[in-house]
Amino acid sequence: MLIVFDPTFDGLLSAVAWCFRSDTSPAALVPAGSALQLGEQIAVPTEHRIHQLFERHLTSLAGRAAAESILDLAYHAYLSERDGITTWIFQYLKLAIRLKRNPEARLFEPSVKAVVDAARRTAGQAHIYLGLIRFKPSGEHFLVADFEPDCHVLPLILPHFADRMPDQAFAIRDLSRKVVAVHLPNGKTGFFELADEAWDGQPTALEPTEQDDDLISSAWQRYLEHLTIPERVNPKLMQANMPKKYWKCLTEDPGRLQKGETARQFPLE
């Protein structure tokens, strides 16, 4: 039997809760809209306040700190979008409830290892992109940044930039998933489909102007070249810390920096 849920973390928790209540051991839990699966299917609607319900139940069993850790690990694993991870999360939560504690250290359990590995991958990629997001101007007083992460890290990195730029209007576009996060100067944030141009009064064309883009790109590249010390360039280490898959959406050209090209002979004005 397949349990189909709305493709959100609350949707997954609702499906898990349904399985617990009905004492069902499904073959898999799959988000709606995924590849067609054969066999009997049951669609489970998302419950209101399901996250709070899980947190309250886990707190009663294992304590508040453990409950928060369990759900946080499951959420990070869910955002990894790895094949089959939702079924492993179901097994992980089932084990946590049975043991009445966080089973995170029980890596010999297949479900725990799968969830921990997926969560670590998501957290690691979110940390990397905190330093790789590059904003460009789009219209007046509006910034846009593009990236193509392997994991769905946009919900994890948005609070960081909202905190760093609280009075700035900006958008971060996940081109892999065609989702955009928008932050307004009043502190409001929201997630939209990339094709949705309802920006609440903000510019509908979220494309950097060519003139401003060229100016900022050249200035940023020049700045980095001035920081480069050719004698200390280590291309292998540089590429290990920032693989080429991250270069596509950068403003600067890491290839030039790895070659030790420098602009120090041209003083900044």
PDB file of C-alpha atoms in Angstrom:
ATOM      1  CA  MET A   1       0.000   0.000   0.000  1.00  0.00           C
ATOM      2  CA  LEU A   2       1.226   3.494  -0.878  1.00  0.00           C
ATOM      3  CA  ILE A   3       0.396   6.516   1.249  1.00  0.00           C
ATOM      4  CA  VAL A   4       0.190   9.715  -0.817  1.00  0.00           C
ATOM      5  CA  PHE A   5       0.522  13.081   0.935  1.00  0.00           C
ATOM      6  CA  ASP A   6       0.672  16.771   0.033  1.00  0.00           C
ATOM      7  CA  PRO A   7       4.301  17.591  -0.925  1.00  0.00           C
ATOM      8  CA  THR A   8       5.100  19.513   2.265  1.00  0.00           C
ATOM      9  CA  PHE A   9       6.701  18.498   5.544  1.00  0.00           C
ATOM     10  CA  ASP A  10       3.361  18.940   7.324  1.00  0.00           C
ATOM     11  CA  GLY A  11       1.830  16.733   4.641  1.00  0.00           C
ATOM     12  CA  LEU A  12       4.394  14.049   5.417  1.00  0.00           C
ATOM     13  CA  LEU A  13       3.773  14.327   9.170  1.00  0.00           C
ATOM     14  CA  SER A  14       0.035  13.968   8.510  1.00  0.00           C
ATOM     15  CA  ALA A  15       0.685  10.776   6.527  1.00  0.00           C
ATOM     16  CA  VAL A  16       2.915   9.425   9.305  1.00  0.00           C
ATOM     17  CA  ALA A  17       0.257  10.199  11.916  1.00  0.00           C
ATOM     18  CA  TRP A  18      -2.394   8.452   9.800  1.00  0.00           C
ATOM     19  CA  CYS A  19      -0.206   5.330   9.605  1.00  0.00           C
ATOM     20  CA  PHE A  20       0.348   5.343  13.368  1.00  0.00           C
ATOM     21  CA  ARG A  21      -3.345   5.702  14.160  1.00  0.00           C
ATOM     22  CA  SER A  22      -4.458   3.047  11.702  1.00  0.00           C
ATOM     23  CA  ASP A  23      -1.570   0.727  12.614  1.00  0.00           C
ATOM     24  CA  THR A  24      -0.570   0.615   8.955  1.00  0.00           C
ATOM     25  CA  SER A  25       2.850  -0.369   7.646  1.00  0.00           C
ATOM     26  CA  PRO A  26       2.885   1.136   4.144  1.00  0.00           C
ATOM     27  CA  ALA A  27       5.155   0.019   1.356  1.00  0.00           C
ATOM     28  CA  ALA A  28       6.112   3.667   0.883  1.00  0.00           C
ATOM     29  CA  LEU A  29       5.056   7.227   1.594  1.00  0.00           C
ATOM     30  CA  VAL A  30       5.166   9.321  -1.585  1.00  0.00           C
ATOM     31  CA  PRO A  31       4.386  13.006  -2.226  1.00  0.00           C
ATOM     32  CA  ALA A  32       1.512  13.797  -4.559  1.00  0.00           C
ATOM     33  CA  GLY A  33       2.652  14.571  -8.073  1.00  0.00           C
ATOM     34  CA  SER A  34       5.639  12.235  -7.971  1.00  0.00           C
ATOM     35  CA  ALA A  35       6.189   9.530 -10.567  1.00  0.00           C
ATOM     36  CA  LEU A  36       3.221   7.227 -11.052  1.00  0.00           C
ATOM     37  CA  GLN A  37       3.297   4.304  -8.644  1.00  0.00           C
ATOM     38  CA  LEU A  38       1.451   1.045  -9.178  1.00  0.00           C
ATOM     39  CA  GLY A  39      -0.644  -0.607  -6.504  1.00  0.00           C
ATOM     40  CA  GLU A  40      -3.210   0.465  -3.935  1.00  0.00           C
ATOM     41  CA  GLN A  41      -2.942   4.108  -2.902  1.00  0.00           C
ATOM     42  CA  ILE A  42      -4.461   6.117  -0.085  1.00  0.00           C
ATOM     43  CA  ALA A  43      -4.339   9.915  -0.188  1.00  0.00           C
ATOM     44  CA  VAL A  44      -3.996  11.534   3.239  1.00  0.00           C
ATOM     45  CA  PRO A  45      -4.919  15.222   3.647  1.00  0.00           C
ATOM     46  CA  THR A  46      -2.737  17.589   5.637  1.00  0.00           C
ATOM     47  CA  GLU A  47      -3.884  18.093   9.217  1.00  0.00           C
ATOM     48  CA  HIS A  48      -4.088  21.519  10.790  1.00  0.00           C
ATOM     49  CA  ARG A  49      -1.341  22.081  13.404  1.00  0.00           C
ATOM     50  CA  ILE A  50       0.107  18.613  12.825  1.00  0.00           C
ATOM     51  CA  HIS A  51       3.638  19.830  13.596  1.00  0.00           C
ATOM     52  CA  GLN A  52       2.547  21.080  17.021  1.00  0.00           C
ATOM     53  CA  LEU A  53       0.779  17.771  17.657  1.00  0.00           C
ATOM     54  CA  PHE A  54       3.975  15.810  16.926  1.00  0.00           C
ATOM     55  CA  GLU A  55       6.061  18.173  19.013  1.00  0.00           C
ATOM     56  CA  ARG A  56       3.690  17.857  21.969  1.00  0.00           C
ATOM     57  CA  HIS A  57       3.556  14.056  21.730  1.00  0.00           C
ATOM     58  CA  LEU A  58       7.324  13.661  21.375  1.00  0.00           C
ATOM     59  CA  THR A  59       7.882  16.085  24.254  1.00  0.00           C
ATOM     60  CA  SER A  60       5.678  13.964  26.506  1.00  0.00           C
ATOM     61  CA  LEU A  61       7.759  10.901  25.607  1.00  0.00           C
ATOM     62  CA  ALA A  62      11.318  12.205  25.369  1.00  0.00           C
ATOM     63  CA  GLY A  63      11.398  15.816  26.584  1.00  0.00           C
ATOM     64  CA  ARG A  64      11.309  19.125  24.725  1.00  0.00           C
ATOM     65  CA  ALA A  65      14.948  19.187  23.611  1.00  0.00           C
ATOM     66  CA  ALA A  66      14.736  15.676  22.155  1.00  0.00           C
ATOM     67  CA  ALA A  67      11.411  16.421  20.461  1.00  0.00           C
ATOM     68  CA  GLU A  68      12.801  19.521  18.757  1.00  0.00           C
ATOM     69  CA  SER A  69      15.934  17.639  17.687  1.00  0.00           C
ATOM     70  CA  ILE A  70      13.941  14.720  16.257  1.00  0.00           C
ATOM     71  CA  LEU A  71      11.664  16.944  14.188  1.00  0.00           C
ATOM     72  CA  ASP A  72      14.510  19.200  13.070  1.00  0.00           C
ATOM     73  CA  LEU A  73      16.507  16.208  11.840  1.00  0.00           C
ATOM     74  CA  ALA A  74      13.457  14.824  10.029  1.00  0.00           C
ATOM     75  CA  TYR A  75      12.785  18.226   8.418  1.00  0.00           C
ATOM     76  CA  HIS A  76      16.355  18.581   7.159  1.00  0.00           C
ATOM     77  CA  ALA A  77      16.235  15.039   5.805  1.00  0.00           C
ATOM     78  CA  TYR A  78      12.943  15.812   4.028  1.00  0.00           C
ATOM     79  CA  LEU A  79      14.507  18.855   2.344  1.00  0.00           C
ATOM     80  CA  SER A  80      17.252  16.645   0.908  1.00  0.00           C
ATOM     81  CA  GLU A  81      14.637  15.253  -1.520  1.00  0.00           C
ATOM     82  CA  ARG A  82      16.536  11.984  -1.751  1.00  0.00           C
ATOM     83  CA  ASP A  83      14.691   9.059  -3.299  1.00  0.00           C
ATOM     84  CA  GLY A  84      12.796   7.124  -0.648  1.00  0.00           C
ATOM     85  CA  ILE A  85      13.687   9.515   2.166  1.00  0.00           C
ATOM     86  CA  THR A  86      10.048  10.056   3.175  1.00  0.00           C
ATOM     87  CA  THR A  87       9.633   6.351   3.918  1.00  0.00           C
ATOM     88  CA  TRP A  88      12.863   6.364   5.937  1.00  0.00           C
ATOM     89  CA  ILE A  89      11.577   9.372   7.907  1.00  0.00           C
ATOM     90  CA  PHE A  90       8.431   7.401   8.736  1.00  0.00           C
ATOM     91  CA  GLN A  91      10.576   4.550  10.074  1.00  0.00           C
ATOM     92  CA  TYR A  92      12.786   6.989  11.977  1.00  0.00           C
ATOM     93  CA  LEU A  93       9.842   8.683  13.703  1.00  0.00           C
ATOM     94  CA  LYS A  94       8.287   5.315  14.465  1.00  0.00           C
ATOM     95  CA  LEU A  95      11.539   4.226  16.129  1.00  0.00           C
ATOM     96  CA  ALA A  96      11.773   7.470  18.111  1.00  0.00           C
ATOM     97  CA  ILE A  97       8.277   6.968  19.507  1.00  0.00           C
ATOM     98  CA  ARG A  98       8.925   3.317  20.310  1.00  0.00           C
ATOM     99  CA  LEU A  99      12.204   4.068  22.115  1.00  0.00           C
ATOM    100  CA  LYS A 100      10.845   7.272  23.692  1.00  0.00           C
ATOM    101  CA  ARG A 101      14.080   9.091  22.881  1.00  0.00           C
ATOM    102  CA  ASN A 102      16.050  10.476  19.982  1.00  0.00           C
ATOM    103  CA  PRO A 103      17.529   7.498  18.076  1.00  0.00           C
ATOM    104  CA  GLU A 104      20.010   9.711  16.202  1.00  0.00           C
ATOM    105  CA  ALA A 105      23.054   7.801  17.515  1.00  0.00           C
ATOM    106  CA  ARG A 106      21.740   4.396  16.399  1.00  0.00           C
ATOM    107  CA  LEU A 107      23.399   4.559  12.988  1.00  0.00           C
ATOM    108  CA  PHE A 108      23.280   0.766  12.696  1.00  0.00           C
ATOM    109  CA  GLU A 109      19.543   1.212  12.084  1.00  0.00           C
ATOM    110  CA  PRO A 110      19.013   1.696   8.308  1.00  0.00           C
ATOM    111  CA  SER A 111      16.314   4.325   8.819  1.00  0.00           C
ATOM    112  CA  VAL A 112      18.425   6.349  11.248  1.00  0.00           C
ATOM    113  CA  LYS A 113      21.479   6.277   9.006  1.00  0.00           C
ATOM    114  CA  ALA A 114      19.431   7.311   5.966  1.00  0.00           C
ATOM    115  CA  VAL A 115      17.807  10.214   7.816  1.00  0.00           C
ATOM    116  CA  VAL A 116      21.023  11.402   9.476  1.00  0.00           C
ATOM    117  CA  ASP A 117      22.996  11.254   6.210  1.00  0.00           C
ATOM    118  CA  ALA A 118      20.293  13.138   4.300  1.00  0.00           C
ATOM    119  CA  ALA A 119      19.951  15.771   7.033  1.00  0.00           C
ATOM    120  CA  ARG A 120      23.703  16.341   7.168  1.00  0.00           C
ATOM    121  CA  ARG A 121      23.844  16.747   3.399  1.00  0.00           C
ATOM    122  CA  THR A 122      21.081  19.353   3.478  1.00  0.00           C
ATOM    123  CA  ALA A 123      22.617  21.266   6.382  1.00  0.00           C
ATOM    124  CA  GLY A 124      26.037  21.195   4.735  1.00  0.00           C
ATOM    125  CA  GLN A 125      24.749  22.532   1.450  1.00  0.00           C
ATOM    126  CA  ALA A 126      22.735  25.258   3.198  1.00  0.00           C
ATOM    127  CA  HIS A 127      25.896  26.346   5.021  1.00  0.00           C
ATOM    128  CA  ILE A 128      27.851  26.481   1.756  1.00  0.00           C
ATOM    129  CA  TYR A 129      25.255  28.636   0.016  1.00  0.00           C
ATOM    130  CA  LEU A 130      25.244  31.192   2.828  1.00  0.00           C
ATOM    131  CA  GLY A 131      28.594  32.254   1.409  1.00  0.00           C
ATOM    132  CA  LEU A 132      27.836  31.761  -2.276  1.00  0.00           C
ATOM    133  CA  ILE A 133      24.597  33.681  -2.806  1.00  0.00           C
ATOM    134  CA  ARG A 134      25.244  36.708  -5.035  1.00  0.00           C
ATOM    135  CA  PHE A 135      22.627  39.481  -5.291  1.00  0.00           C
ATOM    136  CA  LYS A 136      22.170  41.697  -8.351  1.00  0.00           C
ATOM    137  CA  PRO A 137      19.975  44.792  -8.803  1.00  0.00           C
ATOM    138  CA  SER A 138      16.591  44.390 -10.453  1.00  0.00           C
ATOM    139  CA  GLY A 139      14.725  47.616 -10.928  1.00  0.00           C
ATOM    140  CA  GLU A 140      14.951  50.277  -8.243  1.00  0.00           C
ATOM    141  CA  HIS A 141      15.749  49.197  -4.674  1.00  0.00           C
ATOM    142  CA  PHE A 142      15.280  45.500  -5.406  1.00  0.00           C
ATOM    143  CA  LEU A 143      17.851  42.678  -5.431  1.00  0.00           C
ATOM    144  CA  VAL A 144      17.725  39.218  -6.978  1.00  0.00           C
ATOM    145  CA  ALA A 145      19.946  36.160  -6.476  1.00  0.00           C
ATOM    146  CA  ASP A 146      19.833  32.869  -8.374  1.00  0.00           C
ATOM    147  CA  PHE A 147      21.123  29.446  -7.390  1.00  0.00           C
ATOM    148  CA  GLU A 148      20.595  25.776  -8.257  1.00  0.00           C
ATOM    149  CA  PRO A 149      21.009  23.664  -5.112  1.00  0.00           C
ATOM    150  CA  ASP A 150      20.793  19.884  -5.020  1.00  0.00           C
ATOM    151  CA  CYS A 151      18.715  20.026  -1.829  1.00  0.00           C
ATOM    152  CA  HIS A 152      15.752  22.293  -1.140  1.00  0.00           C
ATOM    153  CA  VAL A 153      17.735  24.650   1.097  1.00  0.00           C
ATOM    154  CA  LEU A 154      15.824  27.859   0.291  1.00  0.00           C
ATOM    155  CA  PRO A 155      13.658  27.674   3.467  1.00  0.00           C
ATOM    156  CA  LEU A 156      16.842  27.256   5.524  1.00  0.00           C
ATOM    157  CA  ILE A 157      18.856  30.142   4.085  1.00  0.00           C
ATOM    158  CA  LEU A 158      16.081  32.739   3.735  1.00  0.00           C
ATOM    159  CA  PRO A 159      16.023  33.629   7.487  1.00  0.00           C
ATOM    160  CA  HIS A 160      19.772  34.324   7.367  1.00  0.00           C
ATOM    161  CA  PHE A 161      19.484  36.911   4.597  1.00  0.00           C
ATOM    162  CA  ALA A 162      16.281  38.374   6.050  1.00  0.00           C
ATOM    163  CA  ASP A 163      18.214  38.959   9.272  1.00  0.00           C
ATOM    164  CA  ARG A 164      21.247  40.388   7.454  1.00  0.00           C
ATOM    165  CA  MET A 165      19.183  42.696   5.206  1.00  0.00           C
ATOM    166  CA  PRO A 166      15.998  43.454   7.187  1.00  0.00           C
ATOM    167  CA  ASP A 167      15.205  46.714   5.370  1.00  0.00           C
ATOM    168  CA  GLN A 168      16.008  45.456   1.864  1.00  0.00           C
ATOM    169  CA  ALA A 169      13.578  44.096  -0.734  1.00  0.00           C
ATOM    170  CA  PHE A 170      15.049  41.016  -2.362  1.00  0.00           C
ATOM    171  CA  ALA A 171      14.250  37.688  -3.979  1.00  0.00           C
ATOM    172  CA  ILE A 172      16.206  34.411  -4.025  1.00  0.00           C
ATOM    173  CA  ARG A 173      15.324  32.130  -6.932  1.00  0.00           C
ATOM    174  CA  ASP A 174      15.847  28.378  -6.824  1.00  0.00           C
ATOM    175  CA  LEU A 175      16.125  27.669 -10.543  1.00  0.00           C
ATOM    176  CA  SER A 176      16.179  23.892 -10.004  1.00  0.00           C
ATOM    177  CA  ARG A 177      12.728  23.850  -8.421  1.00  0.00           C
ATOM    178  CA  LYS A 178      11.329  27.030 -10.011  1.00  0.00           C
ATOM    179  CA  VAL A 179      10.585  28.487  -6.584  1.00  0.00           C
ATOM    180  CA  VAL A 180      11.351  32.006  -5.398  1.00  0.00           C
ATOM    181  CA  ALA A 181      11.515  33.410  -1.871  1.00  0.00           C
ATOM    182  CA  VAL A 182      10.654  37.108  -1.583  1.00  0.00           C
ATOM    183  CA  HIS A 183      11.530  39.407   1.327  1.00  0.00           C
ATOM    184  CA  LEU A 184      10.018  42.879   1.646  1.00  0.00           C
ATOM    185  CA  PRO A 185      11.293  45.839   3.724  1.00  0.00           C
ATOM    186  CA  ASN A 186       8.360  45.446   6.119  1.00  0.00           C
ATOM    187  CA  GLY A 187       9.737  42.035   7.121  1.00  0.00           C
ATOM    188  CA  LYS A 188       7.180  39.953   5.264  1.00  0.00           C
ATOM    189  CA  THR A 189       8.439  36.903   3.395  1.00  0.00           C
ATOM    190  CA  GLY A 190       6.792  34.413   1.084  1.00  0.00           C
ATOM    191  CA  PHE A 191       7.444  31.584  -1.324  1.00  0.00           C
ATOM    192  CA  PHE A 192       6.036  31.589  -4.851  1.00  0.00           C
ATOM    193  CA  GLU A 193       6.250  29.610  -8.046  1.00  0.00           C
ATOM    194  CA  LEU A 194       8.897  31.164 -10.251  1.00  0.00           C
ATOM    195  CA  ALA A 195       6.339  31.820 -12.996  1.00  0.00           C
ATOM    196  CA  ASP A 196       4.140  33.778 -10.581  1.00  0.00           C
ATOM    197  CA  GLU A 197       4.639  37.509 -11.205  1.00  0.00           C
ATOM    198  CA  ALA A 198       2.360  38.745  -8.430  1.00  0.00           C
ATOM    199  CA  TRP A 199       5.027  40.583  -6.444  1.00  0.00           C
ATOM    200  CA  ASP A 200       2.788  42.722  -4.238  1.00  0.00           C
ATOM    201  CA  GLY A 201       3.771  45.941  -5.918  1.00  0.00           C
ATOM    202  CA  GLN A 202       7.363  44.942  -6.563  1.00  0.00           C
ATOM    203  CA  PRO A 203       8.892  44.795 -10.069  1.00  0.00           C
ATOM    204  CA  THR A 204       7.446  42.014 -12.177  1.00  0.00           C
ATOM    205  CA  ALA A 205      10.618  41.613 -14.241  1.00  0.00           C
ATOM    206  CA  LEU A 206      13.066  40.130 -11.759  1.00  0.00           C
ATOM    207  CA  GLU A 207      15.967  40.297 -14.160  1.00  0.00           C
ATOM    208  CA  PRO A 208      19.066  42.377 -13.411  1.00  0.00           C
ATOM    209  CA  THR A 209      19.587  45.277 -15.787  1.00  0.00           C
ATOM    210  CA  GLU A 210      22.483  44.561 -18.120  1.00  0.00           C
ATOM    211  CA  GLN A 211      24.299  47.799 -17.346  1.00  0.00           C
ATOM    212  CA  ASP A 212      24.112  47.417 -13.552  1.00  0.00           C
ATOM    213  CA  ASP A 213      24.920  43.718 -13.799  1.00  0.00           C
ATOM    214  CA  ASP A 214      28.084  44.352 -15.805  1.00  0.00           C
ATOM    215  CA  LEU A 215      29.174  47.130 -13.458  1.00  0.00           C
ATOM    216  CA  ILE A 216      28.720  45.070 -10.302  1.00  0.00           C
ATOM    217  CA  SER A 217      30.236  41.920 -11.805  1.00  0.00           C
ATOM    218  CA  SER A 218      33.375  43.701 -12.992  1.00  0.00           C
ATOM    219  CA  ALA A 219      33.761  45.568  -9.692  1.00  0.00           C
ATOM    220  CA  TRP A 220      33.379  42.383  -7.636  1.00  0.00           C
ATOM    221  CA  GLN A 221      35.811  40.447  -9.856  1.00  0.00           C
ATOM    222  CA  ARG A 222      38.308  43.281  -9.634  1.00  0.00           C
ATOM    223  CA  TYR A 223      37.966  43.403  -5.843  1.00  0.00           C
ATOM    224  CA  LEU A 224      38.665  39.675  -5.512  1.00  0.00           C
ATOM    225  CA  GLU A 225      41.622  39.895  -7.852  1.00  0.00           C
ATOM    226  CA  HIS A 226      43.102  42.619  -5.652  1.00  0.00           C
ATOM    227  CA  LEU A 227      42.830  40.226  -2.697  1.00  0.00           C
ATOM    228  CA  THR A 228      44.541  37.404  -4.587  1.00  0.00           C
ATOM    229  CA  ILE A 229      48.126  36.534  -3.627  1.00  0.00           C
ATOM    230  CA  PRO A 230      49.442  34.634  -6.669  1.00  0.00           C
ATOM    231  CA  GLU A 231      52.210  32.921  -4.688  1.00  0.00           C
ATOM    232  CA  ARG A 232      49.635  31.350  -2.359  1.00  0.00           C
ATOM    233  CA  VAL A 233      47.102  30.180  -4.925  1.00  0.00           C
ATOM    234  CA  ASN A 234      46.228  26.488  -4.452  1.00  0.00           C
ATOM    235  CA  PRO A 235      43.789  25.478  -7.240  1.00  0.00           C
ATOM    236  CA  LYS A 236      43.160  21.968  -5.881  1.00  0.00           C
ATOM    237  CA  LEU A 237      42.280  23.251  -2.418  1.00  0.00           C
ATOM    238  CA  MET A 238      40.175  26.074  -3.853  1.00  0.00           C
ATOM    239  CA  GLN A 239      38.185  23.674  -6.036  1.00  0.00           C
ATOM    240  CA  ALA A 240      37.794  21.226  -3.152  1.00  0.00           C
ATOM    241  CA  ASN A 241      36.225  23.993  -1.056  1.00  0.00           C
ATOM    242  CA  MET A 242      34.091  25.272  -3.938  1.00  0.00           C
ATOM    243  CA  PRO A 243      33.483  22.638  -6.659  1.00  0.00           C
ATOM    244  CA  LYS A 244      32.645  23.766 -10.175  1.00  0.00           C
ATOM    245  CA  LYS A 245      28.975  22.885  -9.781  1.00  0.00           C
ATOM    246  CA  TYR A 246      28.646  26.012  -7.592  1.00  0.00           C
ATOM    247  CA  TRP A 247      30.229  28.364 -10.142  1.00  0.00           C
ATOM    248  CA  LYS A 248      27.276  28.799 -12.486  1.00  0.00           C
ATOM    249  CA  CYS A 249      25.402  31.398 -10.429  1.00  0.00           C
ATOM    250  CA  LEU A 250      28.426  33.274  -9.063  1.00  0.00           C
ATOM    251  CA  THR A 251      29.119  36.865 -10.018  1.00  0.00           C
ATOM    252  CA  GLU A 252      32.875  36.367 -10.114  1.00  0.00           C
ATOM    253  CA  ASP A 253      34.877  33.951 -12.276  1.00  0.00           C
ATOM    254  CA  PRO A 254      36.576  31.477  -9.885  1.00  0.00           C
ATOM    255  CA  GLY A 255      38.560  30.057 -12.801  1.00  0.00           C
ATOM    256  CA  ARG A 256      40.481  33.311 -13.185  1.00  0.00           C
ATOM    257  CA  LEU A 257      41.163  33.453  -9.452  1.00  0.00           C
ATOM    258  CA  GLN A 258      42.394  29.852  -9.402  1.00  0.00           C
ATOM    259  CA  LYS A 259      44.870  30.725 -12.134  1.00  0.00           C
ATOM    260  CA  GLY A 260      46.296  33.359  -9.841  1.00  0.00           C
ATOM    261  CA  GLU A 261      45.264  36.283 -12.027  1.00  0.00           C
ATOM    262  CA  THR A 262      45.572  39.499 -10.070  1.00  0.00           C
ATOM    263  CA  ALA A 263      44.648  43.123 -10.566  1.00  0.00           C
ATOM    264  CA  ARG A 264      47.036  44.441  -7.940  1.00  0.00           C
ATOM    265  CA  GLN A 265      49.065  46.172 -10.615  1.00  0.00           C
ATOM    266  CA  PHE A 266      45.981  48.284 -11.330  1.00  0.00           C
ATOM    267  CA  PRO A 267      45.288  50.210  -8.069  1.00  0.00           C
ATOM    268  CA  LEU A 268      41.664  50.725  -7.134  1.00  0.00           C
ATOM    269  CA  GLU A 269      40.516  54.290  -7.592  1.00  0.00           C
TER     270      GLU A 269
END
